[in-house]
Amino acid sequence: LDRDRDLGIYRSNLEFGNRGWQFWYGFSTKSIDKIKNRIFLNSLLAIISSLGVLGVSLYFLISFFTKPIKYLLAGVKEISKGNLDYQVKVSSYDEIGELARAFDQMTVDLKKSKQELENYSKKLKQKVVERTSDLDQKMAELKRMNDLMTHRELKMIELKEKIKNLENSTKKRAN
């Protein structure tokens, strides 16, 4: 092999009958270098293409798995804002889909509990209003009774004064 002159010689032993022959042939290394370069470029192109296909495949695969999680996260944010009518848009039947359906059921239960709590609160407020009204009436009645009792007490004091004055005047006349 003579790289400087781009030449190569190959020798091979052949046996033909009882005789041994040698077969010599020469070749140009330029064509081998071209083939070698072409194989390298084709291999490089195949690797780059494979990496591109792998990247696109990974993108779609990751999107396939993360899209339901993004929908679930959007649902969590929407419900945390107080929108209990929001439903998560996940239709898969894997673990993520099961989680989304459980989340939707939790939202329905939460909405129902909130409604029950609001109804209870309204009833409680109504009872407080009724009881306050009853207490106001009782307080007014007690005030009237107190006023009446105070008025009678004052009358009793006034009558006692008059009786005392009458007794004194009667004693003075008797003397």
JSON list of C-alpha atoms in Angstrom, two decimals:
[
{"chain": "A", "resi": 1, "resn": "LEU", "atom": "CA", "xyz": [0.00, 0.00, 0.00]},
{"chain": "A", "resi": 2, "resn": "ASP", "atom": "CA", "xyz": [1.51, 3.30, -1.11]},
{"chain": "A", "resi": 3, "resn": "ARG", "atom": "CA", "xyz": [-0.56, 6.18, 0.26]},
{"chain": "A", "resi": 4, "resn": "ASP", "atom": "CA", "xyz": [1.60, 8.87, -1.33]},
{"chain": "A", "resi": 5, "resn": "ARG", "atom": "CA", "xyz": [0.79, 7.64, -4.83]},
{"chain": "A", "resi": 6, "resn": "ASP", "atom": "CA", "xyz": [-2.75, 6.43, -3.97]},
{"chain": "A", "resi": 7, "resn": "LEU", "atom": "CA", "xyz": [-1.84, 2.88, -5.02]},
{"chain": "A", "resi": 8, "resn": "GLY", "atom": "CA", "xyz": [-2.26, -0.50, -3.48]},
{"chain": "A", "resi": 9, "resn": "ILE", "atom": "CA", "xyz": [-1.23, -4.00, -4.54]},
{"chain": "A", "resi": 10, "resn": "TYR", "atom": "CA", "xyz": [-2.85, -7.15, -3.36]},
{"chain": "A", "resi": 11, "resn": "ARG", "atom": "CA", "xyz": [-1.39, -10.62, -3.66]},
{"chain": "A", "resi": 12, "resn": "SER", "atom": "CA", "xyz": [-3.25, -13.81, -3.23]},
{"chain": "A", "resi": 13, "resn": "ASN", "atom": "CA", "xyz": [-2.08, -17.42, -3.47]},
{"chain": "A", "resi": 14, "resn": "LEU", "atom": "CA", "xyz": [-4.10, -19.72, -5.68]},
{"chain": "A", "resi": 15, "resn": "GLU", "atom": "CA", "xyz": [-3.69, -23.42, -6.10]},
{"chain": "A", "resi": 16, "resn": "PHE", "atom": "CA", "xyz": [-4.62, -24.84, -9.44]},
{"chain": "A", "resi": 17, "resn": "GLY", "atom": "CA", "xyz": [-4.10, -28.56, -9.59]},
{"chain": "A", "resi": 18, "resn": "ASN", "atom": "CA", "xyz": [-0.62, -29.37, -8.31]},
{"chain": "A", "resi": 19, "resn": "ARG", "atom": "CA", "xyz": [0.72, -25.95, -9.03]},
{"chain": "A", "resi": 20, "resn": "GLY", "atom": "CA", "xyz": [0.63, -22.90, -6.84]},
{"chain": "A", "resi": 21, "resn": "TRP", "atom": "CA", "xyz": [-0.09, -19.65, -8.47]},
{"chain": "A", "resi": 22, "resn": "GLN", "atom": "CA", "xyz": [0.09, -16.15, -7.20]},
{"chain": "A", "resi": 23, "resn": "PHE", "atom": "CA", "xyz": [-2.39, -13.61, -8.27]},
{"chain": "A", "resi": 24, "resn": "TRP", "atom": "CA", "xyz": [-1.30, -9.99, -8.09]},
{"chain": "A", "resi": 25, "resn": "TYR", "atom": "CA", "xyz": [-3.53, -7.08, -8.78]},
{"chain": "A", "resi": 26, "resn": "GLY", "atom": "CA", "xyz": [-3.20, -3.36, -8.25]},
{"chain": "A", "resi": 27, "resn": "PHE", "atom": "CA", "xyz": [-5.84, -0.86, -7.30]},
{"chain": "A", "resi": 28, "resn": "SER", "atom": "CA", "xyz": [-6.26, 2.83, -6.70]},
{"chain": "A", "resi": 29, "resn": "THR", "atom": "CA", "xyz": [-6.85, 3.92, -3.10]},
{"chain": "A", "resi": 30, "resn": "LYS", "atom": "CA", "xyz": [-8.79, 6.97, -4.33]},
{"chain": "A", "resi": 31, "resn": "SER", "atom": "CA", "xyz": [-11.89, 4.88, -4.97]},
{"chain": "A", "resi": 32, "resn": "ILE", "atom": "CA", "xyz": [-11.54, 3.22, -1.56]},
{"chain": "A", "resi": 33, "resn": "ASP", "atom": "CA", "xyz": [-11.17, 6.64, 0.10]},
{"chain": "A", "resi": 34, "resn": "LYS", "atom": "CA", "xyz": [-14.27, 7.84, -1.77]},
{"chain": "A", "resi": 35, "resn": "ILE", "atom": "CA", "xyz": [-16.22, 4.80, -0.60]},
{"chain": "A", "resi": 36, "resn": "LYS", "atom": "CA", "xyz": [-14.90, 5.26, 2.94]},
{"chain": "A", "resi": 37, "resn": "ASN", "atom": "CA", "xyz": [-15.91, 8.96, 2.93]},
{"chain": "A", "resi": 38, "resn": "ARG", "atom": "CA", "xyz": [-19.31, 8.11, 1.46]},
{"chain": "A", "resi": 39, "resn": "ILE", "atom": "CA", "xyz": [-19.86, 5.46, 4.19]},
{"chain": "A", "resi": 40, "resn": "PHE", "atom": "CA", "xyz": [-18.84, 8.01, 6.86]},
{"chain": "A", "resi": 41, "resn": "LEU", "atom": "CA", "xyz": [-21.19, 10.71, 5.49]},
{"chain": "A", "resi": 42, "resn": "ASN", "atom": "CA", "xyz": [-24.06, 8.23, 5.12]},
{"chain": "A", "resi": 43, "resn": "SER", "atom": "CA", "xyz": [-23.48, 6.98, 8.67]},
{"chain": "A", "resi": 44, "resn": "LEU", "atom": "CA", "xyz": [-23.38, 10.57, 9.97]},
{"chain": "A", "resi": 45, "resn": "LEU", "atom": "CA", "xyz": [-26.57, 11.40, 8.07]},
{"chain": "A", "resi": 46, "resn": "ALA", "atom": "CA", "xyz": [-28.27, 8.26, 9.44]},
{"chain": "A", "resi": 47, "resn": "ILE", "atom": "CA", "xyz": [-27.23, 9.14, 13.01]},
{"chain": "A", "resi": 48, "resn": "ILE", "atom": "CA", "xyz": [-28.44, 12.75, 12.68]},
{"chain": "A", "resi": 49, "resn": "SER", "atom": "CA", "xyz": [-31.71, 11.59, 11.08]},
{"chain": "A", "resi": 50, "resn": "SER", "atom": "CA", "xyz": [-32.21, 9.00, 13.83]},
{"chain": "A", "resi": 51, "resn": "LEU", "atom": "CA", "xyz": [-31.59, 11.60, 16.51]},
{"chain": "A", "resi": 52, "resn": "GLY", "atom": "CA", "xyz": [-34.09, 13.94, 14.81]},
{"chain": "A", "resi": 53, "resn": "VAL", "atom": "CA", "xyz": [-36.74, 11.21, 14.62]},
{"chain": "A", "resi": 54, "resn": "LEU", "atom": "CA", "xyz": [-35.99, 10.25, 18.21]},
{"chain": "A", "resi": 55, "resn": "GLY", "atom": "CA", "xyz": [-36.32, 13.89, 19.32]},
{"chain": "A", "resi": 56, "resn": "VAL", "atom": "CA", "xyz": [-39.65, 14.37, 17.55]},
{"chain": "A", "resi": 57, "resn": "SER", "atom": "CA", "xyz": [-40.90, 11.02, 18.90]},
{"chain": "A", "resi": 58, "resn": "LEU", "atom": "CA", "xyz": [-39.87, 11.97, 22.43]},
{"chain": "A", "resi": 59, "resn": "TYR", "atom": "CA", "xyz": [-41.59, 15.34, 22.07]},
{"chain": "A", "resi": 60, "resn": "PHE", "atom": "CA", "xyz": [-44.88, 13.72, 21.08]},
{"chain": "A", "resi": 61, "resn": "LEU", "atom": "CA", "xyz": [-44.51, 11.00, 23.69]},
{"chain": "A", "resi": 62, "resn": "ILE", "atom": "CA", "xyz": [-43.83, 13.51, 26.45]},
{"chain": "A", "resi": 63, "resn": "SER", "atom": "CA", "xyz": [-46.71, 15.69, 25.21]},
{"chain": "A", "resi": 64, "resn": "PHE", "atom": "CA", "xyz": [-48.97, 12.65, 25.30]},
{"chain": "A", "resi": 65, "resn": "PHE", "atom": "CA", "xyz": [-48.17, 12.11, 28.98]},
{"chain": "A", "resi": 66, "resn": "THR", "atom": "CA", "xyz": [-47.91, 15.73, 30.13]},
{"chain": "A", "resi": 67, "resn": "LYS", "atom": "CA", "xyz": [-51.02, 17.13, 28.41]},
{"chain": "A", "resi": 68, "resn": "PRO", "atom": "CA", "xyz": [-53.45, 15.40, 30.84]},
{"chain": "A", "resi": 69, "resn": "ILE", "atom": "CA", "xyz": [-51.32, 16.57, 33.76]},
{"chain": "A", "resi": 70, "resn": "LYS", "atom": "CA", "xyz": [-51.46, 20.15, 32.41]},
{"chain": "A", "resi": 71, "resn": "TYR", "atom": "CA", "xyz": [-55.27, 19.87, 32.15]},
{"chain": "A", "resi": 72, "resn": "LEU", "atom": "CA", "xyz": [-55.38, 18.60, 35.73]},
{"chain": "A", "resi": 73, "resn": "LEU", "atom": "CA", "xyz": [-53.17, 21.47, 36.91]},
{"chain": "A", "resi": 74, "resn": "ALA", "atom": "CA", "xyz": [-55.41, 23.97, 35.10]},
{"chain": "A", "resi": 75, "resn": "GLY", "atom": "CA", "xyz": [-58.37, 22.39, 36.91]},
{"chain": "A", "resi": 76, "resn": "VAL", "atom": "CA", "xyz": [-56.68, 22.76, 40.27]},
{"chain": "A", "resi": 77, "resn": "LYS", "atom": "CA", "xyz": [-55.97, 26.45, 39.58]},
{"chain": "A", "resi": 78, "resn": "GLU", "atom": "CA", "xyz": [-59.52, 27.10, 38.36]},
{"chain": "A", "resi": 79, "resn": "ILE", "atom": "CA", "xyz": [-61.10, 25.39, 41.36]},
{"chain": "A", "resi": 80, "resn": "SER", "atom": "CA", "xyz": [-58.77, 27.21, 43.75]},
{"chain": "A", "resi": 81, "resn": "LYS", "atom": "CA", "xyz": [-60.25, 30.43, 42.31]},
{"chain": "A", "resi": 82, "resn": "GLY", "atom": "CA", "xyz": [-63.68, 29.20, 43.44]},
{"chain": "A", "resi": 83, "resn": "ASN", "atom": "CA", "xyz": [-65.06, 27.91, 40.12]},
{"chain": "A", "resi": 84, "resn": "LEU", "atom": "CA", "xyz": [-66.57, 24.65, 41.36]},
{"chain": "A", "resi": 85, "resn": "ASP", "atom": "CA", "xyz": [-68.34, 24.06, 38.02]},
{"chain": "A", "resi": 86, "resn": "TYR", "atom": "CA", "xyz": [-65.03, 23.40, 36.23]},
{"chain": "A", "resi": 87, "resn": "GLN", "atom": "CA", "xyz": [-64.50, 19.88, 34.87]},
{"chain": "A", "resi": 88, "resn": "VAL", "atom": "CA", "xyz": [-61.06, 18.53, 33.95]},
{"chain": "A", "resi": 89, "resn": "LYS", "atom": "CA", "xyz": [-60.80, 17.67, 30.22]},
{"chain": "A", "resi": 90, "resn": "VAL", "atom": "CA", "xyz": [-59.04, 14.31, 30.51]},
{"chain": "A", "resi": 91, "resn": "SER", "atom": "CA", "xyz": [-60.59, 11.39, 28.66]},
{"chain": "A", "resi": 92, "resn": "SER", "atom": "CA", "xyz": [-57.86, 8.78, 29.02]},
{"chain": "A", "resi": 93, "resn": "TYR", "atom": "CA", "xyz": [-58.47, 5.57, 30.91]},
{"chain": "A", "resi": 94, "resn": "ASP", "atom": "CA", "xyz": [-55.05, 5.30, 32.52]},
{"chain": "A", "resi": 95, "resn": "GLU", "atom": "CA", "xyz": [-54.00, 6.42, 35.99]},
{"chain": "A", "resi": 96, "resn": "ILE", "atom": "CA", "xyz": [-54.06, 10.11, 35.00]},
{"chain": "A", "resi": 97, "resn": "GLY", "atom": "CA", "xyz": [-57.61, 9.76, 33.65]},
{"chain": "A", "resi": 98, "resn": "GLU", "atom": "CA", "xyz": [-58.65, 8.00, 36.84]},
{"chain": "A", "resi": 99, "resn": "LEU", "atom": "CA", "xyz": [-57.08, 10.80, 38.88]},
{"chain": "A", "resi": 100, "resn": "ALA", "atom": "CA", "xyz": [-58.90, 13.43, 36.78]},
{"chain": "A", "resi": 101, "resn": "ARG", "atom": "CA", "xyz": [-62.26, 11.67, 37.28]},
{"chain": "A", "resi": 102, "resn": "ALA", "atom": "CA", "xyz": [-61.60, 11.42, 41.03]},
{"chain": "A", "resi": 103, "resn": "PHE", "atom": "CA", "xyz": [-60.72, 15.13, 41.02]},
{"chain": "A", "resi": 104, "resn": "ASP", "atom": "CA", "xyz": [-63.97, 15.96, 39.21]},
{"chain": "A", "resi": 105, "resn": "GLN", "atom": "CA", "xyz": [-65.93, 13.87, 41.75]},
{"chain": "A", "resi": 106, "resn": "MET", "atom": "CA", "xyz": [-64.14, 15.64, 44.59]},
{"chain": "A", "resi": 107, "resn": "THR", "atom": "CA", "xyz": [-65.14, 18.98, 43.02]},
{"chain": "A", "resi": 108, "resn": "VAL", "atom": "CA", "xyz": [-68.79, 17.88, 42.79]},
{"chain": "A", "resi": 109, "resn": "ASP", "atom": "CA", "xyz": [-68.70, 16.75, 46.45]},
{"chain": "A", "resi": 110, "resn": "LEU", "atom": "CA", "xyz": [-67.03, 20.00, 47.47]},
{"chain": "A", "resi": 111, "resn": "LYS", "atom": "CA", "xyz": [-69.69, 22.03, 45.65]},
{"chain": "A", "resi": 112, "resn": "LYS", "atom": "CA", "xyz": [-72.43, 20.00, 47.34]},
{"chain": "A", "resi": 113, "resn": "SER", "atom": "CA", "xyz": [-70.82, 20.47, 50.77]},
{"chain": "A", "resi": 114, "resn": "LYS", "atom": "CA", "xyz": [-70.42, 24.19, 50.15]},
{"chain": "A", "resi": 115, "resn": "GLN", "atom": "CA", "xyz": [-74.10, 24.45, 49.18]},
{"chain": "A", "resi": 116, "resn": "GLU", "atom": "CA", "xyz": [-75.14, 22.52, 52.30]},
{"chain": "A", "resi": 117, "resn": "LEU", "atom": "CA", "xyz": [-72.95, 24.78, 54.43]},
{"chain": "A", "resi": 118, "resn": "GLU", "atom": "CA", "xyz": [-74.48, 27.90, 52.85]},
{"chain": "A", "resi": 119, "resn": "ASN", "atom": "CA", "xyz": [-78.00, 26.53, 53.48]},
{"chain": "A", "resi": 120, "resn": "TYR", "atom": "CA", "xyz": [-77.10, 25.75, 57.08]},
{"chain": "A", "resi": 121, "resn": "SER", "atom": "CA", "xyz": [-75.64, 29.24, 57.45]},
{"chain": "A", "resi": 122, "resn": "LYS", "atom": "CA", "xyz": [-78.85, 30.82, 56.09]},
{"chain": "A", "resi": 123, "resn": "LYS", "atom": "CA", "xyz": [-80.98, 28.74, 58.47]},
{"chain": "A", "resi": 124, "resn": "LEU", "atom": "CA", "xyz": [-78.73, 29.66, 61.36]},
{"chain": "A", "resi": 125, "resn": "LYS", "atom": "CA", "xyz": [-78.94, 33.36, 60.48]},
{"chain": "A", "resi": 126, "resn": "GLN", "atom": "CA", "xyz": [-82.74, 33.07, 60.27]},
{"chain": "A", "resi": 127, "resn": "LYS", "atom": "CA", "xyz": [-82.83, 31.41, 63.70]},
{"chain": "A", "resi": 128, "resn": "VAL", "atom": "CA", "xyz": [-80.61, 34.16, 65.11]},
{"chain": "A", "resi": 129, "resn": "VAL", "atom": "CA", "xyz": [-82.97, 36.79, 63.67]},
{"chain": "A", "resi": 130, "resn": "GLU", "atom": "CA", "xyz": [-86.00, 34.97, 65.14]},
{"chain": "A", "resi": 131, "resn": "ARG", "atom": "CA", "xyz": [-84.36, 34.52, 68.55]},
{"chain": "A", "resi": 132, "resn": "THR", "atom": "CA", "xyz": [-83.20, 38.14, 68.56]},
{"chain": "A", "resi": 133, "resn": "SER", "atom": "CA", "xyz": [-86.75, 39.24, 67.79]},
{"chain": "A", "resi": 134, "resn": "ASP", "atom": "CA", "xyz": [-88.08, 37.02, 70.61]},
{"chain": "A", "resi": 135, "resn": "LEU", "atom": "CA", "xyz": [-85.48, 38.43, 72.99]},
{"chain": "A", "resi": 136, "resn": "ASP", "atom": "CA", "xyz": [-86.32, 42.00, 71.94]},
{"chain": "A", "resi": 137, "resn": "GLN", "atom": "CA", "xyz": [-90.01, 41.31, 72.67]},
{"chain": "A", "resi": 138, "resn": "LYS", "atom": "CA", "xyz": [-89.18, 39.78, 76.05]},
{"chain": "A", "resi": 139, "resn": "MET", "atom": "CA", "xyz": [-86.87, 42.70, 76.85]},
{"chain": "A", "resi": 140, "resn": "ALA", "atom": "CA", "xyz": [-89.64, 45.16, 75.94]},
{"chain": "A", "resi": 141, "resn": "GLU", "atom": "CA", "xyz": [-92.08, 43.24, 78.15]},
{"chain": "A", "resi": 142, "resn": "LEU", "atom": "CA", "xyz": [-89.58, 43.20, 81.02]},
{"chain": "A", "resi": 143, "resn": "LYS", "atom": "CA", "xyz": [-89.02, 46.94, 80.60]},
{"chain": "A", "resi": 144, "resn": "ARG", "atom": "CA", "xyz": [-92.78, 47.56, 80.73]},
{"chain": "A", "resi": 145, "resn": "MET", "atom": "CA", "xyz": [-93.03, 45.42, 83.85]},
{"chain": "A", "resi": 146, "resn": "ASN", "atom": "CA", "xyz": [-90.05, 47.21, 85.38]},
{"chain": "A", "resi": 147, "resn": "ASP", "atom": "CA", "xyz": [-91.58, 50.58, 84.53]},
{"chain": "A", "resi": 148, "resn": "LEU", "atom": "CA", "xyz": [-94.89, 49.44, 86.02]},
{"chain": "A", "resi": 149, "resn": "MET", "atom": "CA", "xyz": [-93.19, 48.11, 89.15]},
{"chain": "A", "resi": 150, "resn": "THR", "atom": "CA", "xyz": [-91.13, 51.26, 89.51]},
{"chain": "A", "resi": 151, "resn": "HIS", "atom": "CA", "xyz": [-94.25, 53.38, 89.06]},
{"chain": "A", "resi": 152, "resn": "ARG", "atom": "CA", "xyz": [-96.09, 51.32, 91.71]},
{"chain": "A", "resi": 153, "resn": "GLU", "atom": "CA", "xyz": [-93.14, 51.53, 94.05]},
{"chain": "A", "resi": 154, "resn": "LEU", "atom": "CA", "xyz": [-93.07, 55.30, 93.65]},
{"chain": "A", "resi": 155, "resn": "LYS", "atom": "CA", "xyz": [-96.84, 55.40, 94.27]},
{"chain": "A", "resi": 156, "resn": "MET", "atom": "CA", "xyz": [-96.36, 53.26, 97.39]},
{"chain": "A", "resi": 157, "resn": "ILE", "atom": "CA", "xyz": [-93.72, 55.67, 98.67]},
{"chain": "A", "resi": 158, "resn": "GLU", "atom": "CA", "xyz": [-96.02, 58.57, 97.91]},
{"chain": "A", "resi": 159, "resn": "LEU", "atom": "CA", "xyz": [-98.94, 56.85, 99.67]},
{"chain": "A", "resi": 160, "resn": "LYS", "atom": "CA", "xyz": [-96.75, 56.03, 102.68]},
{"chain": "A", "resi": 161, "resn": "GLU", "atom": "CA", "xyz": [-95.80, 59.71, 102.83]},
{"chain": "A", "resi": 162, "resn": "LYS", "atom": "CA", "xyz": [-99.45, 60.73, 102.76]},
{"chain": "A", "resi": 163, "resn": "ILE", "atom": "CA", "xyz": [-100.34, 58.16, 105.42]},
{"chain": "A", "resi": 164, "resn": "LYS", "atom": "CA", "xyz": [-97.51, 59.43, 107.57]},
{"chain": "A", "resi": 165, "resn": "ASN", "atom": "CA", "xyz": [-98.67, 63.02, 107.08]},
{"chain": "A", "resi": 166, "resn": "LEU", "atom": "CA", "xyz": [-102.26, 62.04, 107.95]},
{"chain": "A", "resi": 167, "resn": "GLU", "atom": "CA", "xyz": [-101.12, 60.23, 111.06]},
{"chain": "A", "resi": 168, "resn": "ASN", "atom": "CA", "xyz": [-99.10, 63.27, 112.10]},
{"chain": "A", "resi": 169, "resn": "SER", "atom": "CA", "xyz": [-101.98, 65.63, 111.49]},
{"chain": "A", "resi": 170, "resn": "THR", "atom": "CA", "xyz": [-104.35, 63.31, 113.33]},
{"chain": "A", "resi": 171, "resn": "LYS", "atom": "CA", "xyz": [-102.00, 63.18, 116.30]},
{"chain": "A", "resi": 172, "resn": "LYS", "atom": "CA", "xyz": [-101.73, 66.94, 116.38]},
{"chain": "A", "resi": 173, "resn": "ARG", "atom": "CA", "xyz": [-105.51, 67.36, 116.46]},
{"chain": "A", "resi": 174, "resn": "ALA", "atom": "CA", "xyz": [-105.82, 64.75, 119.14]},
{"chain": "A", "resi": 175, "resn": "ASN", "atom": "CA", "xyz": [-103.38, 66.57, 121.31]}
]
